[in-house]
XYZ file of C-alpha atoms in Angstrom:
647
model
C 29.423 151.417 293.804
C 29.531 153.273 290.468
C 32.543 152.650 288.393
C 34.878 155.267 286.891
C 33.134 155.587 283.490
C 29.717 155.961 285.169
C 31.038 158.694 287.454
C 32.537 160.501 284.467
C 29.259 160.283 282.538
C 27.337 161.546 285.577
C 29.764 164.398 286.021
C 29.569 165.332 282.344
C 25.749 165.158 282.433
C 25.653 167.246 285.627
C 27.964 169.849 284.113
C 25.875 170.081 280.960
C 22.656 170.313 282.996
C 24.196 173.079 285.116
C 25.069 175.096 282.033
C 21.523 174.629 280.657
C 19.941 175.734 283.965
C 22.291 178.700 284.148
C 21.417 179.682 280.563
C 17.701 179.322 281.340
C 18.010 181.546 284.396
C 20.015 184.182 282.563
C 17.612 184.212 279.633
C 14.654 184.487 282.006
C 16.368 187.319 283.863
C 17.476 189.383 280.886
C 14.917 188.405 278.250
C 11.708 187.516 280.145
C 9.564 188.113 277.094
C 11.002 184.927 275.566
C 8.884 183.104 278.172
C 5.872 185.465 277.622
C 6.494 187.242 280.898
C 5.961 190.972 281.309
C 8.920 192.346 283.262
C 6.620 194.731 285.111
C 4.675 191.735 286.441
C 7.703 189.975 287.860
C 7.900 192.128 291.003
C 6.725 195.572 292.074
C 9.142 198.485 291.839
C 11.339 198.644 294.885
C 10.354 201.429 297.310
C 12.543 202.982 299.937
C 11.409 200.292 302.353
C 14.445 198.067 302.993
C 12.682 195.422 305.018
C 12.426 194.740 308.729
C 15.720 195.226 310.533
C 17.249 192.010 311.959
C 19.791 191.799 314.774
C 23.456 191.947 313.658
C 22.700 192.159 309.929
C 21.244 194.432 307.223
C 18.249 193.075 305.334
C 17.411 193.618 301.700
C 14.243 193.393 299.691
C 14.110 191.034 296.685
C 15.837 192.231 293.550
C 13.637 193.992 291.030
C 13.904 193.308 287.308
C 12.543 195.842 284.827
C 12.968 196.855 281.225
C 15.986 198.917 282.085
C 17.867 195.726 282.981
C 17.515 193.918 279.661
C 21.203 194.482 278.859
C 22.517 193.924 282.386
C 25.070 191.316 283.329
C 23.949 188.076 285.011
C 23.442 188.395 288.793
C 23.985 184.726 289.486
C 23.578 184.870 293.275
C 22.825 187.365 296.036
C 25.896 189.228 297.122
C 27.212 187.860 300.427
C 27.371 189.954 303.578
C 31.080 190.493 303.066
C 30.390 192.277 299.765
C 27.794 194.529 301.463
C 30.172 195.384 304.272
C 32.938 196.151 301.801
C 30.670 198.559 299.902
C 29.342 200.340 303.038
C 32.518 201.804 304.583
C 30.608 202.871 307.668
C 32.603 205.088 310.042
C 31.318 205.687 313.581
C 30.424 209.381 313.865
C 31.758 211.556 316.647
C 28.500 212.933 318.073
C 28.430 216.175 320.137
C 27.490 216.089 323.804
C 23.785 216.758 324.186
C 23.157 219.737 326.495
C 19.638 218.891 327.546
C 16.993 216.230 327.326
C 14.844 215.749 324.259
C 11.455 217.498 324.649
C 8.308 215.349 324.446
C 7.561 216.258 320.835
C 11.096 215.173 319.836
C 10.760 211.961 321.790
C 7.519 211.254 319.945
C 9.238 211.845 316.599
C 12.146 209.609 317.601
C 9.833 206.808 318.680
C 8.085 206.969 315.300
C 11.482 207.073 313.539
C 12.762 204.036 315.435
C 9.656 202.071 314.490
C 10.061 203.076 310.842
C 13.730 202.065 310.893
C 12.864 198.724 312.479
C 10.215 198.195 309.797
C 12.713 198.909 307.044
C 11.165 202.278 306.050
C 14.521 204.019 305.893
C 14.085 206.922 303.456
C 12.080 208.362 300.584
C 8.808 209.201 302.352
C 7.703 211.838 304.945
C 7.124 209.087 307.518
C 10.430 207.292 306.800
C 13.043 206.977 309.506
C 15.462 209.403 307.838
C 12.781 212.094 307.449
C 11.562 211.746 311.058
C 15.111 211.861 312.476
C 15.768 215.017 310.442
C 12.554 216.627 311.771
C 13.689 215.867 315.318
C 17.096 217.431 314.643
C 15.433 220.659 313.440
C 13.895 220.975 316.899
C 16.898 219.646 318.887
C 20.050 219.857 316.741
C 22.210 218.115 319.371
C 19.816 215.224 320.049
C 22.167 212.302 320.377
C 19.424 209.787 319.779
C 18.373 211.538 316.548
C 21.971 211.816 315.355
C 22.587 208.123 316.051
C 19.354 207.105 314.342
C 20.091 209.185 311.276
C 23.596 207.700 311.114
C 22.116 204.202 311.322
C 19.649 205.033 308.562
C 22.486 206.353 306.392
C 24.540 203.198 307.035
C 21.633 200.935 306.122
C 20.975 202.907 302.996
C 24.641 202.719 301.934
C 24.651 198.961 302.567
C 21.473 198.479 300.531
C 22.910 200.481 297.632
C 26.093 198.445 297.752
C 24.101 195.219 297.639
C 22.016 196.427 294.714
C 25.177 197.310 292.813
C 26.709 193.932 293.619
C 23.535 192.238 292.345
C 23.496 194.361 289.190
C 20.242 196.192 290.052
C 21.269 199.603 288.715
C 17.796 201.208 288.850
C 17.195 200.354 292.480
C 20.697 201.496 293.357
C 20.121 204.803 291.518
C 16.867 205.472 293.378
C 18.520 204.799 296.742
C 21.490 207.023 295.879
C 19.068 209.903 295.242
C 17.603 209.344 298.695
C 21.095 209.178 300.163
C 21.903 212.574 298.665
C 19.238 214.150 300.888
C 20.963 213.002 304.069
C 23.543 215.336 305.593
C 27.144 214.035 305.729
C 26.639 211.556 302.868
C 28.697 213.309 300.225
C 31.657 210.892 300.385
C 29.416 207.814 300.288
C 27.413 209.235 297.390
C 30.571 209.923 295.438
C 31.862 206.387 296.000
C 28.536 204.774 295.174
C 28.076 206.921 292.067
C 31.431 205.620 290.845
C 30.422 202.017 291.579
C 27.113 202.505 289.825
C 28.910 203.883 286.788
C 31.144 200.835 286.779
C 28.083 198.584 286.965
C 26.438 200.283 284.021
C 29.679 199.811 282.068
C 30.177 196.098 282.852
C 26.535 194.909 282.671
C 26.568 194.349 278.919
C 29.994 192.756 279.207
C 28.668 190.326 281.825
C 25.662 189.526 279.683
C 27.895 188.781 276.714
C 30.203 186.566 278.807
C 27.211 184.653 280.206
C 25.864 184.097 276.699
C 29.198 182.733 275.487
C 29.367 180.431 278.499
C 25.909 179.097 277.606
C 27.023 178.598 273.999
C 30.051 176.569 275.098
C 32.567 179.242 274.186
C 34.359 178.733 277.477
C 37.978 179.681 276.845
C 40.609 179.788 274.183
C 42.736 182.295 272.312
C 41.366 185.734 271.573
C 38.523 187.646 273.215
C 35.527 185.716 271.883
C 35.015 183.497 274.935
C 33.546 183.657 278.428
C 36.922 183.563 280.179
C 38.184 186.617 278.326
C 34.877 188.413 278.996
C 34.907 187.826 282.734
C 38.559 188.788 282.958
C 37.794 192.014 281.117
C 35.080 192.805 283.678
C 37.410 192.088 286.595
C 40.055 194.339 285.085
C 37.488 197.149 285.406
C 35.831 195.986 288.630
C 38.125 193.577 290.545
C 35.475 192.879 293.216
C 32.654 192.052 290.811
C 30.994 189.007 292.353
C 29.175 187.999 289.173
C 32.398 187.912 287.184
C 34.144 186.011 289.958
C 31.391 183.411 289.956
C 31.563 183.331 286.167
C 35.267 182.491 286.399
C 34.409 179.556 288.647
C 31.917 178.319 286.041
C 34.593 178.599 283.364
C 37.080 176.757 285.556
C 34.610 173.925 286.175
C 34.178 173.503 282.423
C 37.953 173.335 281.936
C 38.276 170.853 284.812
C 35.589 168.686 283.220
C 37.756 168.728 280.105
C 40.690 167.483 282.153
C 38.640 164.626 283.610
C 37.329 163.695 280.175
C 40.926 163.525 278.897
C 41.891 161.236 281.775
C 38.986 158.960 280.900
C 40.634 158.590 277.481
C 44.040 157.972 279.119
C 45.279 161.244 277.627
C 47.190 162.506 280.655
C 49.106 165.086 278.644
C 45.838 166.758 277.691
C 44.632 166.418 281.283
C 47.758 168.114 282.605
C 47.351 170.894 280.056
C 43.731 171.440 281.103
C 44.670 171.416 284.796
C 47.294 174.049 284.115
C 44.753 176.187 282.297
C 42.263 175.757 285.150
C 44.897 176.651 287.732
C 45.597 179.888 285.874
C 41.895 180.794 286.027
C 41.362 180.456 289.781
C 44.323 179.022 291.712
C 43.647 176.652 294.604
C 39.857 176.752 294.380
C 37.939 173.834 295.972
C 36.975 172.577 292.511
C 40.609 172.813 291.442
C 41.801 170.821 294.452
C 39.116 168.188 293.949
C 39.842 167.721 290.236
C 43.602 167.657 290.819
C 43.186 164.940 293.441
C 40.926 162.919 291.141
C 43.333 163.172 288.230
C 46.219 162.185 290.519
C 44.289 159.158 291.746
C 43.378 158.085 288.222
C 46.977 158.668 287.140
C 48.257 156.430 289.929
C 45.698 153.762 289.072
C 46.538 153.835 285.359
C 50.305 153.876 285.870
C 50.155 151.085 288.461
C 48.064 148.980 286.094
C 50.565 149.458 283.295
C 53.435 148.566 285.603
C 51.614 145.391 286.627
C 51.232 144.486 282.953
C 54.933 145.206 282.426
C 55.872 142.864 285.274
C 53.619 140.149 283.896
C 55.233 140.465 280.460
C 58.689 140.370 282.013
C 57.851 137.243 283.996
C 56.672 135.659 280.742
C 59.985 136.527 279.085
C 58.510 139.064 276.648
C 61.049 141.850 277.175
C 59.831 144.027 274.304
C 56.265 144.088 275.624
C 57.517 144.668 279.171
C 59.547 147.641 277.964
C 56.517 149.031 276.116
C 54.257 148.864 279.173
C 56.955 150.321 281.424
C 57.474 153.228 279.034
C 53.737 153.922 279.045
C 53.678 153.819 282.855
C 56.614 156.238 283.011
C 54.875 158.586 280.573
C 51.779 158.630 282.776
C 53.668 159.013 286.080
C 57.460 159.389 285.874
C 57.936 159.101 289.646
C 55.763 156.004 290.061
C 56.896 153.899 293.005
C 58.433 150.621 291.853
C 59.382 151.905 288.398
C 63.098 152.123 289.191
C 63.106 148.584 290.586
C 61.334 147.344 287.482
C 63.855 149.023 285.177
C 66.636 147.303 287.117
C 64.856 143.969 286.655
C 64.414 144.686 282.961
C 68.093 145.530 282.524
C 69.031 142.388 284.408
C 66.676 140.349 282.252
C 68.108 141.829 279.074
C 71.768 141.576 280.096
C 71.828 138.874 282.728
C 68.875 136.574 281.952
C 66.966 137.949 284.964
C 69.904 137.396 287.283
C 71.591 140.369 288.889
C 75.294 141.285 288.941
C 77.122 139.395 291.644
C 74.441 136.730 291.920
C 75.613 133.124 292.293
C 73.666 130.406 290.503
C 74.087 126.794 289.438
C 72.574 125.098 286.381
C 71.309 121.544 286.554
C 71.877 119.039 283.797
C 68.799 118.425 281.683
C 69.466 114.743 280.985
C 71.837 113.694 283.757
C 71.875 113.850 287.533
C 74.057 116.585 288.963
C 74.866 120.244 288.423
C 77.330 122.445 286.584
C 79.900 124.520 288.501
C 78.636 127.510 290.486
C 78.675 130.707 288.444
C 78.891 134.407 289.347
C 77.134 137.040 287.214
C 79.678 139.641 286.081
C 78.406 143.215 285.645
C 78.767 144.715 282.209
C 81.119 147.654 281.816
C 84.333 148.995 280.329
C 87.958 148.803 281.452
C 91.508 149.470 280.258
C 92.969 146.141 279.190
C 96.709 145.520 279.328
C 99.556 147.312 281.071
C 100.258 151.031 281.041
C 103.661 152.024 279.689
C 104.786 153.039 283.169
C 103.720 149.832 284.918
C 106.741 148.114 286.536
C 107.504 144.614 285.268
C 105.307 144.750 282.184
C 106.261 143.375 278.763
C 105.444 144.356 275.193
C 102.981 141.472 274.943
C 100.714 143.386 277.350
C 100.541 146.487 275.167
C 99.135 148.654 273.799
C 96.744 149.295 276.669
C 93.261 149.754 275.205
C 89.675 150.185 276.286
C 87.401 147.158 276.108
C 83.645 147.206 276.700
C 81.861 144.156 278.028
C 78.321 144.887 276.870
C 76.823 141.395 276.934
C 75.942 139.564 280.112
C 78.300 136.788 281.107
C 78.799 134.607 284.151
C 82.193 133.262 285.198
C 82.902 130.148 287.257
C 83.079 131.036 290.933
C 86.155 128.818 291.233
C 88.439 126.831 288.993
C 87.007 123.527 287.801
C 87.786 120.950 290.455
C 89.093 117.415 290.163
C 85.677 116.124 291.258
C 83.842 118.096 288.607
C 86.229 117.031 285.875
C 85.934 113.406 287.008
C 82.134 113.643 286.642
C 82.658 114.785 283.063
C 85.129 112.011 282.225
C 82.874 109.309 283.647
C 79.690 110.568 281.981
C 81.191 111.347 278.587
C 83.878 108.673 278.208
C 86.315 111.409 277.173
C 90.003 110.550 277.443
C 92.064 113.580 278.565
C 95.375 114.171 276.791
C 97.337 113.401 279.959
C 96.090 109.850 279.339
C 96.115 109.658 275.549
C 99.424 111.488 275.076
C 100.983 110.489 278.361
C 101.915 112.563 281.372
C 102.355 116.180 282.441
C 104.966 118.467 283.907
C 104.855 118.346 287.710
C 106.762 119.816 290.627
C 109.679 117.723 291.975
C 109.665 118.313 295.734
C 113.122 116.851 296.255
C 114.818 118.837 293.496
C 112.618 121.906 293.742
C 112.121 122.027 289.968
C 109.343 121.309 287.454
C 109.922 118.107 285.465
C 107.982 115.920 283.014
C 106.301 112.830 284.422
C 104.856 110.410 281.871
C 102.665 108.820 284.545
C 101.005 112.007 285.863
C 97.375 112.559 284.850
C 94.530 114.983 285.519
C 93.673 112.909 288.634
C 96.997 113.874 290.233
C 98.002 117.010 292.085
C 100.903 119.382 291.347
C 103.440 116.818 292.618
C 102.001 113.739 290.872
C 100.084 112.402 293.870
C 96.366 111.534 293.787
C 94.365 114.730 294.215
C 91.319 115.345 296.376
C 88.036 116.226 294.674
C 88.032 119.831 296.015
C 91.408 120.648 294.494
C 91.579 122.557 291.190
C 92.126 120.171 288.329
C 95.616 120.547 286.771
C 97.606 118.599 284.204
C 94.893 119.379 281.631
C 95.432 120.826 278.148
C 93.451 123.574 276.383
C 91.842 120.805 274.329
C 90.712 119.075 277.536
C 89.218 122.321 278.846
C 87.403 122.915 275.563
C 85.968 119.398 275.634
C 84.651 119.986 279.156
C 82.822 123.256 278.360
C 81.318 121.745 275.208
C 79.988 118.878 277.308
C 78.506 121.329 279.843
C 76.732 123.225 277.076
C 75.258 120.039 275.671
C 73.899 118.708 278.962
C 72.652 121.989 280.468
C 71.245 123.506 277.290
C 73.142 126.719 278.129
C 75.945 128.534 276.312
C 78.956 127.356 278.304
C 82.436 128.073 276.945
C 85.897 129.147 278.023
C 86.097 132.837 278.983
C 87.708 135.183 276.522
C 90.999 136.784 277.534
C 89.277 140.179 277.853
C 86.489 138.755 280.024
C 89.059 137.044 282.224
C 91.118 140.202 282.804
C 87.955 142.279 283.351
C 86.685 139.742 285.894
C 90.123 139.390 287.501
C 90.505 143.151 288.013
C 87.014 143.391 289.478
C 86.828 147.098 288.735
C 90.339 147.897 290.029
C 93.151 149.596 288.110
C 96.068 148.637 290.368
C 98.833 146.097 289.531
C 96.925 143.394 291.424
C 93.241 143.353 292.308
C 94.168 143.804 295.979
C 96.546 146.742 295.391
C 100.015 147.559 294.082
C 102.178 145.398 296.321
C 102.276 142.676 298.958
C 98.794 141.947 300.371
C 98.194 142.857 304.024
C 96.016 139.744 304.499
C 95.590 136.282 302.988
C 93.888 137.103 299.666
C 95.217 134.443 297.279
C 97.469 131.388 297.136
C 100.685 133.181 296.095
C 104.437 132.732 296.394
C 104.948 134.139 299.886
C 108.435 134.727 301.249
C 107.314 133.221 304.547
C 105.973 129.990 303.005
C 108.004 126.774 303.252
C 107.805 123.445 301.401
C 107.762 120.120 303.257
C 111.486 119.943 302.596
C 112.047 123.425 303.976
C 112.471 125.158 300.656
C 111.544 128.808 300.187
C 110.797 130.947 297.162
C 113.650 132.963 295.694
C 111.281 135.557 294.135
C 108.210 136.054 296.284
C 105.990 138.581 298.039
C 107.961 139.788 301.021
C 106.406 139.188 304.403
C 103.511 137.188 302.950
C 102.416 133.731 304.083
C 99.376 131.822 302.793
C 100.227 128.414 304.320
C 100.349 126.450 301.063
C 103.161 125.159 298.898
C 101.300 124.106 295.769
C 97.557 124.511 295.023
C 94.991 124.871 297.831
C 91.416 123.569 297.896
C 89.188 125.994 296.025
C 87.644 128.850 298.021
C 90.364 128.689 300.686
C 90.980 132.456 300.374
C 89.056 135.693 299.833
C 87.027 136.470 296.713
C 87.932 139.453 294.560
C 85.518 142.438 294.203
C 83.403 140.547 291.654
C 83.015 137.535 293.969
C 85.488 135.204 292.194
C 87.808 132.918 294.164
C 91.414 132.062 293.236
C 91.204 134.256 290.129
C 94.821 135.446 290.445
C 96.396 132.666 292.446
C 96.236 128.930 293.081
C 96.519 127.885 289.405
C 96.845 129.777 286.124
C 93.959 129.250 283.701
C 93.295 128.588 280.045
C 91.158 131.092 278.109
C 89.591 130.829 274.665
C 91.878 133.192 272.711
C 94.654 132.262 270.352
C 98.027 133.697 271.320
C 99.078 137.036 269.817
C 102.295 138.712 270.888
C 100.619 142.123 271.359
C 97.200 143.795 271.447
C 97.509 145.431 268.049
C 94.136 144.971 266.288
C 92.726 143.154 269.326
C 88.904 143.114 269.672
C 87.466 145.852 271.865
C 84.096 144.243 272.542
C 85.284 141.552 274.943
C 85.069 138.730 272.407
C 87.759 136.079 272.048
C 90.504 136.754 269.482
C 90.471 133.546 267.458
C 92.480 132.558 264.387
C 91.163 129.327 262.876
C 93.630 126.497 263.293
C 95.876 128.280 265.812
C 98.043 125.958 267.890
C 98.823 128.208 270.883
C 96.350 129.727 273.330
C 96.506 132.221 276.175
C 96.996 131.403 279.847
C 95.973 134.095 282.362
C 96.266 134.641 286.092
C 98.990 133.775 288.566
C 99.519 130.398 290.181
C 100.903 128.947 293.408
C 104.383 129.099 291.834
C 104.292 132.450 289.970
C 106.750 135.259 290.689
C 105.121 138.571 291.799
C 105.477 140.089 288.304
C 103.544 137.121 286.909
C 100.637 137.794 289.303
C 99.958 141.219 287.852
C 96.448 141.684 286.486
C 97.862 142.436 283.028
C 100.219 139.443 282.853
C 99.659 136.949 280.021
C 101.518 134.109 278.331
C 101.059 131.885 275.284
C 101.117 128.082 275.571
C 100.625 125.278 273.036
C 97.117 123.850 273.191
C 98.270 120.324 274.105
C 100.564 121.348 276.996
C 99.739 119.933 280.438
C 101.171 121.508 283.573
C 100.807 121.227 287.348
C 100.441 125.030 287.433
C 97.578 125.369 284.873
C 93.880 124.618 285.185
C 90.772 126.460 283.948
C 87.356 127.837 284.839
C 84.243 128.170 282.709
C 82.110 131.005 281.380
C 78.454 131.088 280.418
C 76.656 133.546 278.166
C 73.494 135.031 279.666
């Protein structure tokens, strides 16, 4: 099968050959002496014989070319039957009722006339059909057969004149019009045909000039010095001129070839321009439909190829090259199927390391057995950080409310770090948490219902100082312990693990909401988080003095991670269970706070921020905007942490 370039070369060669043949034919027709041909030897002068009559059609003798046609326009093809019929305007005559039969001498004349008509000898000679019918009518003026025959002869003569005019044979048409003048009742036809002949004589040199410019390659363009302008000028004078109409098709084919040549050079803008120009020449022609379909197919092929290259570059991690190929594909075909999906992949690759927002993933260690905590990809975006002035229960430390934009991809731990995960870190690294090196933590006293210091409590214990299960959130850890853990994760995964910034934490906690809590403005209507519920009871029967009315979660103290519902971003226990350390140093307001989501760090600061409510927080402390500052070495049964990872 020929390939695309071969087809294009063949088409270009065929188009050029067509123009050469057309030029040869026109030159031969209008300037026969160039080829040493005497015009008088080309064909005999046309007589009044129109050829043998055929059923259901009007015949015509071959076109005659003589010296009078040297300046005529190019008759590219014979006029079709529709053109002849349009020129004829035959109206059925209302013949009188014949009173008697035709006498024998009239019948003899009519028989001779019918034979002459059948032989194509219509007019112009004593033995022509028109002359014989007229002789019969002199003898029998109401002879219906003679009247019908003469009407048929007139109709054939009008049709032949119309065809000659359509073909550009002005001399033959003029001779036949003179014969038509001799027939009674032909005045209207003669007047119409005289007008058409005058139009032909006017446009013949214009057609010749247009044909010459087409041969010279002056196809179209601004101004009047081109074939397109010439043919349009002819059609403005003679809208039905078949030669000019065919000339327009030749011009359109040349413009369409230009469009296909542009496509071969991947210049689809030029191709579209050429298609538009071709459409303006002859809308919805077969050649126009064919070229449009071919350009569309080549456009699809080119755009699809570029998109495939873009995907390959993206898979290889070359985002710049992927973007370049995708832009080229979009320029070729903006509505290309798959382009929107690719752009989403590209955005995800640029912002989220080829993950997608909401996706859960887990990194493996590169030099140790095991995996890091499960992470959730957080979508980038903007939010209003802090509390509005009218928010009930807020403090000055949560103001001024300000817009923060998270523009870089980040993933947040799906849950708080668990006891099991922290134990893996301690065993592998040999790190000694501060609950061990500095002794103890503050824990909940179940008998007294208060928080007290316990010098024996460590990170391996729960909120009450008892050994904790591996699926419980680790507590009794300091900010320094949390920082040591994320540094260890970064080292052994090769990824950028760290503590989340305060802005990232609040953005992730809110999950796109603007209410006091991520679930709404008041008491939840279902079990969403481990909170202080008024219906909860401790093992000793204690109840909370400041709690969510009518709420019960079934826990007094922390719950195993993922025991409740995730927030809109897919994070569990983000505003309940335990409060969490973040990276920022403590500042008592948001004046001059970063607006890009980064952590607000002062070198050497001793206090850091804790965010999110815990199992023992009052409702005002569970608000999305709530924050508090705590010394970096403090350990508490109500504080743990989760990790973040840059993408």
